CSV table of C-alpha atoms in Angstrom, one decimal:
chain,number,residue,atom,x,y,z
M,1,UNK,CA,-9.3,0.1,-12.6
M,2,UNK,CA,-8.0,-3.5,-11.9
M,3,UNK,CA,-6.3,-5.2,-9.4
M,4,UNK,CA,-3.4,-7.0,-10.0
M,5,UNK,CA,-4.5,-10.0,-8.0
M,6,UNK,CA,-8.5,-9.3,-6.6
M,7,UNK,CA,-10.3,-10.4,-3.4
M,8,UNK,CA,-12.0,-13.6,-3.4
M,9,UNK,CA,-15.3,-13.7,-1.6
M,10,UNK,CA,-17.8,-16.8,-2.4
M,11,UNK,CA,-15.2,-18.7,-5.4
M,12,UNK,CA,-15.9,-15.0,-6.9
M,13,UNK,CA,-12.9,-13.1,-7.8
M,14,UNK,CA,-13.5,-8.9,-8.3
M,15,UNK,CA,-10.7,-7.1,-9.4
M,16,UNK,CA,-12.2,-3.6,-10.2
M,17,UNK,CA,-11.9,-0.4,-7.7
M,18,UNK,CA,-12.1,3.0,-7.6
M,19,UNK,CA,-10.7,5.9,-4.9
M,20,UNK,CA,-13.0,8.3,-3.2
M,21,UNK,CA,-12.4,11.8,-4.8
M,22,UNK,CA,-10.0,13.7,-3.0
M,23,UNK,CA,-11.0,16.2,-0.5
M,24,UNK,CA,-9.2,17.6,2.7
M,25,UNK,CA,-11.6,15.3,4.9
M,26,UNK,CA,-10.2,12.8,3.3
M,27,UNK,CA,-6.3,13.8,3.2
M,28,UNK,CA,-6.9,14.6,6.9
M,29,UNK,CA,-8.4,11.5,7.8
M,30,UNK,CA,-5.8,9.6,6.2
M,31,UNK,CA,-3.2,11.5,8.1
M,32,UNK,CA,-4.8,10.6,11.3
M,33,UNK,CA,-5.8,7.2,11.1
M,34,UNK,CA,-1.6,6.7,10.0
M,35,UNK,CA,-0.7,8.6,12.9
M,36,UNK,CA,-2.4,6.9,15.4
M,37,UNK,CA,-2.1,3.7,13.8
M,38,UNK,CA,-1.2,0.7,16.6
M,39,UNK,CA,0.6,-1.4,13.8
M,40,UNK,CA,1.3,-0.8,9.9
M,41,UNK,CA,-1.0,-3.8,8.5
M,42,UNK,CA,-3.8,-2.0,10.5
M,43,UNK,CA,-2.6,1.2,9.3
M,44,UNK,CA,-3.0,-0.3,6.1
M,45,UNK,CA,-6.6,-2.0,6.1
M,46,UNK,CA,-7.9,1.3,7.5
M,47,UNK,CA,-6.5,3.9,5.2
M,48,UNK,CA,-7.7,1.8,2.3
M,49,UNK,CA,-10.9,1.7,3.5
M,50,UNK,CA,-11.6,5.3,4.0
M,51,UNK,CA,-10.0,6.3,0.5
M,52,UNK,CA,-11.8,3.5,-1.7
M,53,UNK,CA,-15.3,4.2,-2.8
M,54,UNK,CA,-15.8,0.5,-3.7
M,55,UNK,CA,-14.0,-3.1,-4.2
M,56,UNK,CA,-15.6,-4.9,-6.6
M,57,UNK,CA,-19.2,-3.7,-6.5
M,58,UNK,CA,-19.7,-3.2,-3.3
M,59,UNK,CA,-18.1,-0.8,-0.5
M,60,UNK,CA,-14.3,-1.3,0.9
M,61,UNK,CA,-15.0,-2.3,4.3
M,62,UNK,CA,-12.2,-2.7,6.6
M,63,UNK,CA,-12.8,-6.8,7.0
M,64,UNK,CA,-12.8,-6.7,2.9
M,65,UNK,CA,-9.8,-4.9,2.5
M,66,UNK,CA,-8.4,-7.1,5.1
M,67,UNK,CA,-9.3,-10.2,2.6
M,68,UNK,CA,-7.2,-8.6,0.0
M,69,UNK,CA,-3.6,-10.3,-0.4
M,70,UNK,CA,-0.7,-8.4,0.5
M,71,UNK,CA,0.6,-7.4,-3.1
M,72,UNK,CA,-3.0,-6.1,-3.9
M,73,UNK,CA,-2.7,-3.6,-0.4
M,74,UNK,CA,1.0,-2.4,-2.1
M,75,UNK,CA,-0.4,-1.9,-5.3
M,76,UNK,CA,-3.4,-0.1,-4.0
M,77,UNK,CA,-1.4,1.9,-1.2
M,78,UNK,CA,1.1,3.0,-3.9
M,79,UNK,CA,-1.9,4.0,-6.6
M,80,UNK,CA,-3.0,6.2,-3.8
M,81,UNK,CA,0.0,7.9,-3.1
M,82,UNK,CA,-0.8,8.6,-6.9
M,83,UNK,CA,-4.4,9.7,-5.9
M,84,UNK,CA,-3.0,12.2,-3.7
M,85,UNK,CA,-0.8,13.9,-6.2
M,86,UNK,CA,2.6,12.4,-5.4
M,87,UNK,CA,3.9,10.7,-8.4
M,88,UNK,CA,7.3,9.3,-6.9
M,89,UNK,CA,9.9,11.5,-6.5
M,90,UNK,CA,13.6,11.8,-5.1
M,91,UNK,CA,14.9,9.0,-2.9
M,92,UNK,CA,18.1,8.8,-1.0
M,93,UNK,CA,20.6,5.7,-1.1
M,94,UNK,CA,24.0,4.9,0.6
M,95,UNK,CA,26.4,3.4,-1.8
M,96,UNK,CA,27.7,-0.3,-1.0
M,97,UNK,CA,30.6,0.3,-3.0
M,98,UNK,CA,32.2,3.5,-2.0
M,99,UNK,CA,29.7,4.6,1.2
M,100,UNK,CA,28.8,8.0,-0.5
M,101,UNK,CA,24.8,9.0,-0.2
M,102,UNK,CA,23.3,9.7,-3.2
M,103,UNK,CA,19.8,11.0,-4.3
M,104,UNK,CA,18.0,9.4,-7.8
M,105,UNK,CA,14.7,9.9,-8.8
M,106,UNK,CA,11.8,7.4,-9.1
M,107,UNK,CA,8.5,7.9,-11.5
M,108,UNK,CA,5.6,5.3,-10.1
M,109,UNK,CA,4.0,5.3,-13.3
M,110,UNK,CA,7.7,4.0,-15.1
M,111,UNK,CA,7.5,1.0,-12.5
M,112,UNK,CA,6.0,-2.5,-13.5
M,113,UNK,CA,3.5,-3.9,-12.0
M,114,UNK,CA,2.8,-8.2,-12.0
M,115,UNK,CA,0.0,-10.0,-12.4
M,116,UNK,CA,-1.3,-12.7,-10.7
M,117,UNK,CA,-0.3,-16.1,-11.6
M,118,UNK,CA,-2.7,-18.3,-13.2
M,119,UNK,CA,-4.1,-20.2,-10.1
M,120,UNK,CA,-3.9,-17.4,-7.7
M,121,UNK,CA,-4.1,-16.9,-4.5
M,122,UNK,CA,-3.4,-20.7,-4.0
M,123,UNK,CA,0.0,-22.7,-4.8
M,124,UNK,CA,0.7,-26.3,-5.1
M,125,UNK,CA,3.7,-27.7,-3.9
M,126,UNK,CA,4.5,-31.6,-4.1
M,127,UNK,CA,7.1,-32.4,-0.9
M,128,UNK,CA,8.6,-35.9,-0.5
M,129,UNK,CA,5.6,-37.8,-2.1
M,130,UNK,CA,2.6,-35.6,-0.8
M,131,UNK,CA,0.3,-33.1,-2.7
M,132,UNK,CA,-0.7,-29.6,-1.0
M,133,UNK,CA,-2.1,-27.1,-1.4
M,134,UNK,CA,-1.3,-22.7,0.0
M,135,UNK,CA,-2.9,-19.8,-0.7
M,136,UNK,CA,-1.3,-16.2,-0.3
M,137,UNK,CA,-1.2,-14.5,2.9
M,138,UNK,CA,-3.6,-11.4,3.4
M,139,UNK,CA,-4.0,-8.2,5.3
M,140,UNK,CA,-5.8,-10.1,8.0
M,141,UNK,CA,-2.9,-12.6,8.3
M,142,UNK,CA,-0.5,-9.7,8.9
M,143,UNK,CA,-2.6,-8.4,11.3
M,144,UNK,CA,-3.4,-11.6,13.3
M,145,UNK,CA,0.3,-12.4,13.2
M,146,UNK,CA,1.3,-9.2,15.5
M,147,UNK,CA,-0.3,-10.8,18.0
M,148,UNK,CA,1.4,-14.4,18.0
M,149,UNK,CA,4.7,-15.1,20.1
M,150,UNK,CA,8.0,-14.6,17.9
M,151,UNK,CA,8.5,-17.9,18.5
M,152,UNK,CA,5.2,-19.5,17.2
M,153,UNK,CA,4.8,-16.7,14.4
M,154,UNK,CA,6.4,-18.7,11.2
M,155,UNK,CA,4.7,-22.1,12.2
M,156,UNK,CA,1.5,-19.9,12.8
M,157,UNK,CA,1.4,-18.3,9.9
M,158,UNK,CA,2.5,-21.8,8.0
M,159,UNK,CA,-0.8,-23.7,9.5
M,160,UNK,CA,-3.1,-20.7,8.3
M,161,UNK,CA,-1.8,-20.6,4.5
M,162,UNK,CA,-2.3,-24.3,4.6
M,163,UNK,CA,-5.5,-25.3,2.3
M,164,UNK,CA,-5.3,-29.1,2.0
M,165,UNK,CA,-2.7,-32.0,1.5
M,166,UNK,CA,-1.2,-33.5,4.6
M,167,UNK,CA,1.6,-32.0,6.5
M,168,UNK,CA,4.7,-33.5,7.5
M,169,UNK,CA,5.2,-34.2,11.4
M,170,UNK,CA,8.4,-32.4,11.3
M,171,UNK,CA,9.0,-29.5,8.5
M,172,UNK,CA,12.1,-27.6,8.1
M,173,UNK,CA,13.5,-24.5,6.2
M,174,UNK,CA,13.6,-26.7,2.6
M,175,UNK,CA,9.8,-26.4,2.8
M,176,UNK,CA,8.9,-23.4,3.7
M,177,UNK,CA,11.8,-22.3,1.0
M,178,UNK,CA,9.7,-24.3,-1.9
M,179,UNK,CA,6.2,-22.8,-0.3
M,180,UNK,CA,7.7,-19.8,-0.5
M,181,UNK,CA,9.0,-19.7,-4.0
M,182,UNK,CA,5.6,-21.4,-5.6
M,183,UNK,CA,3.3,-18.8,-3.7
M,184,UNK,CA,5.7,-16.4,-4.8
M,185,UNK,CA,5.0,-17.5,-8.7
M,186,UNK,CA,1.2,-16.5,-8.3
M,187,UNK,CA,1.1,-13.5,-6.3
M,188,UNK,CA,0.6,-10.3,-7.4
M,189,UNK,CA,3.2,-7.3,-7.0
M,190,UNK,CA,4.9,-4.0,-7.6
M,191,UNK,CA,8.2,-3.3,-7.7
M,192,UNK,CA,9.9,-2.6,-4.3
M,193,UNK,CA,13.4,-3.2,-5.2
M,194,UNK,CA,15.6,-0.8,-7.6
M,195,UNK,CA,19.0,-0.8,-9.3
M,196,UNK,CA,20.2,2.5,-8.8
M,197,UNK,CA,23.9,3.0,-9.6
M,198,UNK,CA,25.8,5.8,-7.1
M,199,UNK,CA,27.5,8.9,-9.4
M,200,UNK,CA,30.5,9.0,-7.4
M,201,UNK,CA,31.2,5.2,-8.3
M,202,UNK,CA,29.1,4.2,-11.1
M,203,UNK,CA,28.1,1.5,-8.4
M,204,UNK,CA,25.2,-0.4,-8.3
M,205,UNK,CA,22.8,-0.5,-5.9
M,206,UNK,CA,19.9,-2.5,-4.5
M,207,UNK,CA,17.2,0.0,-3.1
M,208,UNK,CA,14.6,-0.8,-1.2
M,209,UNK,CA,11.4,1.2,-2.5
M,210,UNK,CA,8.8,1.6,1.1
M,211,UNK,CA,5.5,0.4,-0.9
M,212,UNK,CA,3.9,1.9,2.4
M,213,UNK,CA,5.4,5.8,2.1
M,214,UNK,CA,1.7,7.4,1.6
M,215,UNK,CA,1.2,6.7,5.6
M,216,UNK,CA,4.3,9.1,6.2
M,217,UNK,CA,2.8,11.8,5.2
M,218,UNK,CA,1.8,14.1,7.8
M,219,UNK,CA,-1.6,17.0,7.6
M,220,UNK,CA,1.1,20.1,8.0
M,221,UNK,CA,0.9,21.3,5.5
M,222,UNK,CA,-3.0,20.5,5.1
M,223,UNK,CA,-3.1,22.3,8.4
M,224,UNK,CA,-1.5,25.5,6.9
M,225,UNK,CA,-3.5,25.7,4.1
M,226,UNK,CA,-6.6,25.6,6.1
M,227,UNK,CA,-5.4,28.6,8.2
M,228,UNK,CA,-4.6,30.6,5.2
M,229,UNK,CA,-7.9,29.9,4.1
M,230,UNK,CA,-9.9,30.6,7.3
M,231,UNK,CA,-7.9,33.8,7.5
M,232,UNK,CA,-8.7,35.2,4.2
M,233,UNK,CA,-12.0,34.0,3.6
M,234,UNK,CA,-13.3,33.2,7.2
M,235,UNK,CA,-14.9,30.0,6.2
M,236,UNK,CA,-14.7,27.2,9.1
M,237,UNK,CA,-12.6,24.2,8.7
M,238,UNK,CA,-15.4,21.8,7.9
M,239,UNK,CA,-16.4,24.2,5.0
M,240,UNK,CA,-12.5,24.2,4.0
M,241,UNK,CA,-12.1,20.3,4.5
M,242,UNK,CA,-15.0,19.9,2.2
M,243,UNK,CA,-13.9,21.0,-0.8
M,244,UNK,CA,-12.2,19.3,-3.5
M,245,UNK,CA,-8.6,19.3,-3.7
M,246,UNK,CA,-8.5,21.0,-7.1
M,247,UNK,CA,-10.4,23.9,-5.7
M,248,UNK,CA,-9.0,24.9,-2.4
M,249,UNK,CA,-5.6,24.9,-4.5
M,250,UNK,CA,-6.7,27.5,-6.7
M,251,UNK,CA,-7.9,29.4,-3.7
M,252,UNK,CA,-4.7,29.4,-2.7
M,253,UNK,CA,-3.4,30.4,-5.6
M,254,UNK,CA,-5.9,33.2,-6.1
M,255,UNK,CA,-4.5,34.6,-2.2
M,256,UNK,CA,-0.9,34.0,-3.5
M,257,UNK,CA,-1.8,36.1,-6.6
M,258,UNK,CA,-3.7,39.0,-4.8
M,259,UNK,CA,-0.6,39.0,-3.0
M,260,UNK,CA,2.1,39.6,-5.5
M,261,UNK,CA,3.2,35.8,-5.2
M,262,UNK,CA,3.1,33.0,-7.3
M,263,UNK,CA,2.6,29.9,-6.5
């Protein structure tokens, strides 16, 4: 599969990637590591790099998958919600128009996804006679960023993005409004804003889609199944973690049936 955007390591640009198949270690993992998380772009850079098996040709390492731009760590967090068997589902919404909550129901695999731009990651912008020159923000920007003053954090964030070209003295909103909109032509996204109209009203409504929801998602249920497991077939929880995904559901399904139940 193919990154929208890719990381770019030595002028080399690698777009291809692949998921580690799913197991329980790794479900459980994942729900750890978001648990514990000390700030969603970490959350992010770690959780990607336990569930890729590679980037490019060589393994996902946390400071790679830090290098990736931020629309290639939605994309990827979103395929893996996919990975793990989720394939959208029902959202909630309050109406703008009449204030009534409604639910409608999102298929990931319906939603576009955009390609880079032609000179990704890097923008130029011409400003009041000078040439420059921005590339996208990463993972490792957002990270890095958490730990700057409020105060500084735009103009930080500003000076890093920064490639070449001089830099006025004295920069106001205008610039970082035509920065914004030319790094905004080449980067890579998914969608993360619906319409979605209200039934009571016919309404519609901007929805904000969380590109980050697969780090909500908690090891309950995980939790019980291992139990049920352990208690019908006495196998320890490494043995149960272990096995693919596929098969510890049809163990559980052969339980449920041995029971009378179906699942």
């Amino acid at each position: 599969m193919r990154l929208p955007g890719g990381l770019i390591e030595q002028e080399t640009r690698s777009r291809d990637w692949s998921f580690q198949p799913v197991s329980g270690a790794l479900e459980m993992a994942l729900s750890e590591v978001a648990q514990a998380a000390a700030s969603m772009p970490w959350a992010v850079t770690r959780v990607l790099s336990l569930a890729l098996e590679r980037l490019g040709n060589q393994p996902a390492t946390e400071e790679r998958v830090a290098g990736l731009c931020v629309g290639d760590r939605q994309f990827l967090m979103r395929e893996l919600e996919l990975h793990l068997g989720v394939q959208g589902g029902w959202f909630h919404a309050e109406c703008s128009g009449c204030g009534s909550r409604f639910d409608f129901q999102v298929q990931y695999a319906e939603l576009p996804v955009e390609e880079a731009g032609p000179t990704y990651p890097q923008a130029r912008v011409q400003w009041q006679g000078r040439q420059m020159c921005f590339r996208l923000p990463t993972g490792e920007d957002q990270e890095r960023l958490l730990t700057i003053p409020p105060e500084s954090a735009q103009a930080w964030l500003f000076s890093q993005v920064h490639l070449e070209g001089d830099l006025p003295q004295e920069w106001d909103s205008d610039l970082l409004q035509v920065v914004d909109e030319a790094l905004e032509a080449v980067a890579p996204g998914i969608v993360t804003r619906i319409q979605a109209n209200c039934p009571e009203c016919g309404a519609g409504n901007e929805v904000e889609l969380d590109p980050y929801r697969v780090l909500s998602l908690n090891s309950d249920t995980l939790l019980r199944e291992v139990h049920q497991l352990a208690s019908h077939y006495h196998w320890s929880e490494a043995e149960i973690l272990g096995l693919p995904r596929t098969r510890r559901l049809r163990y559980l399904e052969l339980i449920d049936r041995s029971r009378g139940m179906t699942r």
